[in-house]
Short mmCIF file of C-alpha atoms in Angstrom, two decimals:
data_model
loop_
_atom_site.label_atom_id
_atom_site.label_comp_id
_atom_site.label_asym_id
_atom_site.label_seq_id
_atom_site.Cartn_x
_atom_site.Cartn_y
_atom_site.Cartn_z
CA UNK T 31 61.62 116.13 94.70
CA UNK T 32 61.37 114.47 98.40
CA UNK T 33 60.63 111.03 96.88
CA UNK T 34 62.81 111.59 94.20
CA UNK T 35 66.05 112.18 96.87
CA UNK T 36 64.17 109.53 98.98
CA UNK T 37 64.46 106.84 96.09
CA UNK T 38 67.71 107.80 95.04
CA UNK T 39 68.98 107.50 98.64
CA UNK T 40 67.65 103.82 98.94
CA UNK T 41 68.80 102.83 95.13
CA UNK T 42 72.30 103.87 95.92
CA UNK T 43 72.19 102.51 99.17
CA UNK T 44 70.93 99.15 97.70
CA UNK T 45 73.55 99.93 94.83
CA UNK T 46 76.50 99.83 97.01
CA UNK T 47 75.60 97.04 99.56
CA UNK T 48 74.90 94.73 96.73
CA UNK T 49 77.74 95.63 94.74
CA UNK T 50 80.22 94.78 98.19
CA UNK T 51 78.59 91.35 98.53
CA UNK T 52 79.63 90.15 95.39
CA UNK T 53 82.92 91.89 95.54
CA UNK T 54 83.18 89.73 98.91
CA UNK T 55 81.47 86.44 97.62
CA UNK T 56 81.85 85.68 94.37
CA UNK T 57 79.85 83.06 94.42
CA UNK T 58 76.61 85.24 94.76
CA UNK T 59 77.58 87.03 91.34
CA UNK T 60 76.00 85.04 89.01
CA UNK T 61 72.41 84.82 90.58
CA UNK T 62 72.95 88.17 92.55
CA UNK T 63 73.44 90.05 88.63
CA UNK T 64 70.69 87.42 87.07
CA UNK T 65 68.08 89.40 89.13
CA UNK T 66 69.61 92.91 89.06
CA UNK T 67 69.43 92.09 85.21
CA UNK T 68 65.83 91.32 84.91
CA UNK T 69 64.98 94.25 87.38
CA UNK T 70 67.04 96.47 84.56
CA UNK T 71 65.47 94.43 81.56
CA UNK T 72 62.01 95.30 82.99
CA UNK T 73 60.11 98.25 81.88
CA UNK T 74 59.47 100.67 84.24
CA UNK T 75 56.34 102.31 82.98
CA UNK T 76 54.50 98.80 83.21
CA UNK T 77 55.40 98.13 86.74
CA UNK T 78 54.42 101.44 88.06
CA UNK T 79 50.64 100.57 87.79
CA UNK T 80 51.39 97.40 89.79
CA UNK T 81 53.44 99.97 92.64
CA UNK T 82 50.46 101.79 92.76
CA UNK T 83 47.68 99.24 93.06
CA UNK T 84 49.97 97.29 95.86
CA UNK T 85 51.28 100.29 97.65
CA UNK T 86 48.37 102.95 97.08
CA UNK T 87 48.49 106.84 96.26
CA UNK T 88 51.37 107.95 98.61
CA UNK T 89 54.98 108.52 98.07
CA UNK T 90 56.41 104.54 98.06
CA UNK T 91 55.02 104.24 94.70
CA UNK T 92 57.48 107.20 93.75
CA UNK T 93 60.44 105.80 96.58
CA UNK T 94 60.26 102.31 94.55
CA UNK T 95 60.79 103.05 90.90
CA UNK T 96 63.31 105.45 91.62
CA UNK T 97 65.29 103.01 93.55
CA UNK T 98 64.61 100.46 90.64
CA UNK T 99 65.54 102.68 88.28
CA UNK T 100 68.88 104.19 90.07
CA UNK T 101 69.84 100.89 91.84
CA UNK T 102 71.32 98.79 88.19
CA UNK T 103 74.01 101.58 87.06
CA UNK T 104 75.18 102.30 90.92
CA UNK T 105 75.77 98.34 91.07
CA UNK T 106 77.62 97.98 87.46
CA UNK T 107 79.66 100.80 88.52
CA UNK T 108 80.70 100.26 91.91
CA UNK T 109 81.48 96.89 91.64
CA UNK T 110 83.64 97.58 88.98
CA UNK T 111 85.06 100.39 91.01
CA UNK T 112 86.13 97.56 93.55
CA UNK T 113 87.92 95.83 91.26
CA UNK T 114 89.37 98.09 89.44
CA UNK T 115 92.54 98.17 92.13
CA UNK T 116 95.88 97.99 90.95
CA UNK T 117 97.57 94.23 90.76
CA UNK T 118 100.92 95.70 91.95
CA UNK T 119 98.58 97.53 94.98
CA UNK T 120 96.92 93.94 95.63
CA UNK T 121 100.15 92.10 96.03
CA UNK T 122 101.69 94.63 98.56
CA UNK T 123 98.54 94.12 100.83
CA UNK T 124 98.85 90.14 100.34
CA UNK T 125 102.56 90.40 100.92
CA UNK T 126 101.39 92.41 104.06
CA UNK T 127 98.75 89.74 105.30
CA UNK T 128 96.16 92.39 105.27
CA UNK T 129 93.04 91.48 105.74
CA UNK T 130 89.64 91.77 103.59
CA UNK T 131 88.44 94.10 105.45
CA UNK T 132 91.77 96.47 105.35
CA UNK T 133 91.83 95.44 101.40
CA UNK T 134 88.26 96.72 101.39
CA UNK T 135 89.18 99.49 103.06
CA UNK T 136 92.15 100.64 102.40
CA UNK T 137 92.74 99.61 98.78
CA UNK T 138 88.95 98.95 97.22
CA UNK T 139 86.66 101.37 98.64
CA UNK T 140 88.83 104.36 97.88
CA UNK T 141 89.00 102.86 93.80
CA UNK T 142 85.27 102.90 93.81
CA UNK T 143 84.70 106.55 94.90
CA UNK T 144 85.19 107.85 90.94
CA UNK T 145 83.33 104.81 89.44
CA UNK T 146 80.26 105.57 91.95
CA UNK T 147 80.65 109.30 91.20
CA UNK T 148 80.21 108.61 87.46
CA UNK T 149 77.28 106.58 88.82
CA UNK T 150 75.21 109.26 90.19
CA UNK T 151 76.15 112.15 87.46
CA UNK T 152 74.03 109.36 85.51
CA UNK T 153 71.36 108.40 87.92
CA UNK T 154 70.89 111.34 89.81
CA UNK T 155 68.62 113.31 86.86
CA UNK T 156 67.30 110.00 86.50
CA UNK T 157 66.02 109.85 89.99
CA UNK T 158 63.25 112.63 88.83
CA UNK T 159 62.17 110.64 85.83
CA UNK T 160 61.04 107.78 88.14
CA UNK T 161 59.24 109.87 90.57
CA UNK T 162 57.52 111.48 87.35
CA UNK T 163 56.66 108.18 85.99
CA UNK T 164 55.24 106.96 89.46
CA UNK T 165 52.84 110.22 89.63
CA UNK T 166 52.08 109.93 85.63
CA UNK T 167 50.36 106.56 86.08
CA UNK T 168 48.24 107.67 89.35
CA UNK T 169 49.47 109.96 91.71
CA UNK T 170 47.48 112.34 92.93
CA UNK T 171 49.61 115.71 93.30
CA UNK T 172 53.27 116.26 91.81
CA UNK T 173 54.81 117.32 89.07
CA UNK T 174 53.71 114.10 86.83
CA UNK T 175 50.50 114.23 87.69
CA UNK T 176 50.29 118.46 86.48
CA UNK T 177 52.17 116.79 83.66
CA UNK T 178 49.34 114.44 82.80
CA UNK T 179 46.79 117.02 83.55
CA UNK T 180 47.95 119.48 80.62
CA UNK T 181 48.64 116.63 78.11
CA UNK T 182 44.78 115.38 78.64
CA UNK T 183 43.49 119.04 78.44
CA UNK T 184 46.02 119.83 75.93
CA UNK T 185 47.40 122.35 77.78
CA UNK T 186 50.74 123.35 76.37
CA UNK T 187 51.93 126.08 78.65
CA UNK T 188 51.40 124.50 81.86
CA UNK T 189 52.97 120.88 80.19
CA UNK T 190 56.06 123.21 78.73
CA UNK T 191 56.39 124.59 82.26
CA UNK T 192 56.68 121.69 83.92
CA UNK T 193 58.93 119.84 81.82
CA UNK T 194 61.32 123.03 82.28
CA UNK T 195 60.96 122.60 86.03
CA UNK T 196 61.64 118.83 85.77
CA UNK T 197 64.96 119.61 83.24
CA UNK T 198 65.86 122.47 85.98
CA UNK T 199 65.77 120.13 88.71
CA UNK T 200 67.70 117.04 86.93
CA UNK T 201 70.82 119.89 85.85
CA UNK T 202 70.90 121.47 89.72
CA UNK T 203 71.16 117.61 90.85
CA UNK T 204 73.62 117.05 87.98
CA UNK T 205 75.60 120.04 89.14
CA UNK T 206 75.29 118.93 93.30
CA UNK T 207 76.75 115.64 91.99
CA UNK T 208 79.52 117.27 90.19
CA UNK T 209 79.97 119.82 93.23
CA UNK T 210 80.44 116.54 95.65
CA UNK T 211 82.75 115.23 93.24
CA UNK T 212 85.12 118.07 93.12
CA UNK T 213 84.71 118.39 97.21
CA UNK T 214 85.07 114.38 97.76
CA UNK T 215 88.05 113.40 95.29
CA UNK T 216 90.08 116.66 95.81
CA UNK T 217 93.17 114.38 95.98
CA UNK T 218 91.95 113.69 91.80
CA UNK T 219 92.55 117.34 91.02
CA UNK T 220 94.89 118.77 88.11
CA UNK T 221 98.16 119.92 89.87
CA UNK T 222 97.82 122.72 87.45
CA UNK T 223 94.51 123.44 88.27
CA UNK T 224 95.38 123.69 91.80
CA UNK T 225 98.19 125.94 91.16
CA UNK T 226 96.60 128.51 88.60
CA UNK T 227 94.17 128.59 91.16
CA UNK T 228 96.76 129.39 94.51
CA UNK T 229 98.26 131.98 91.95
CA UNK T 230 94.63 133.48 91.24
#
């Protein structure tokens, strides 16, 4: 699970930094989404052998295909967040001579919160399944690799237990996600929500 919140971390980091460049420069869009294409084009399950001859037995293996696998949708979804700001918004900032940055923050940034929430409700349970594929090709302890074990020895209890474990995990992340939604994007609420709740 380390790995897992390890890769996650650095795919959404990635994500997000990526995603504000080519909100910035446009210019970088085209190549910038060529490659973020072909990383998301390219199957994951073949390029964890080559983590794991390059970067050995130890968690990077497991830190690098979650990022790959989290980093695409966090990208798609932010930097549509960023532009998804209202025209009438945009022209009262140009009228104002704001600059990018006070467009970025003040006007951008706070449209991409929901888009990158929607993100990681998505990527979040994925996060486990590339830590799982990482230890299923080679790793030598972890829940992929007790995974593995039971499928070679045909072993169904142990392989139904750990799939549970890995589908427990991936709806308590799902729920944390949903959790920092609520907590993050109060100002999204249902007035009536809020109410039946002061009157509860």
């Amino acid at each position: 699970l380390g790995e897992a919140r390890a890769g996650l971390l650095v795919g959404l980091s990635v994500g997000i930094l990526v995603a504000v460049t080519v909100t910035f420069w446009t210019q970088l869009e085209r190549g910038i989404l060529a490659l973020a294409i072909l990383v998301k084009a390219t199957p994951m399950i073949a390029v964890a052998p080559l983590l794991i001859i390059w970067f050995g037995f130890g968690p990077l293996p497991k830190v690098i295909m979650t990022a790959l696998i989290t980093f695409f949708p966090v990208l798609v979804n932010v930097a549509s967040g960023l532009r998804a700001v209202d025209s009438a918004l945009l022209d009262l900032f140009h009228s104002l001579n704001a600059s990018r940055w006070e467009l970025f923050r003040y006007a951008r940034w706070p449209a991409a919160w929901s888009y990158l929430f929607a993100a990681l409700k998505v990527v979040a349970p994925l996060a486990l399944v590339g830590a799982v594929v990482a230890e299923w090709t080679g790793a030598s302890s972890g829940l992929g690799r007790i995974m593995w074990l039971a499928y070679t020895n045909l072993n169904m209890p142990s392989l139904f237990a750990a799939i549970f474990c890995l589908a427990s995990m991936g709806i308590a992340l799902y729920t944390v996600t949903v959790a920092g939604e609520r907590w993050v994007l109060f100002w999204r609420r249902n007035p009536e929500d809020v109410g039946g709740s002061r009157g509860n």
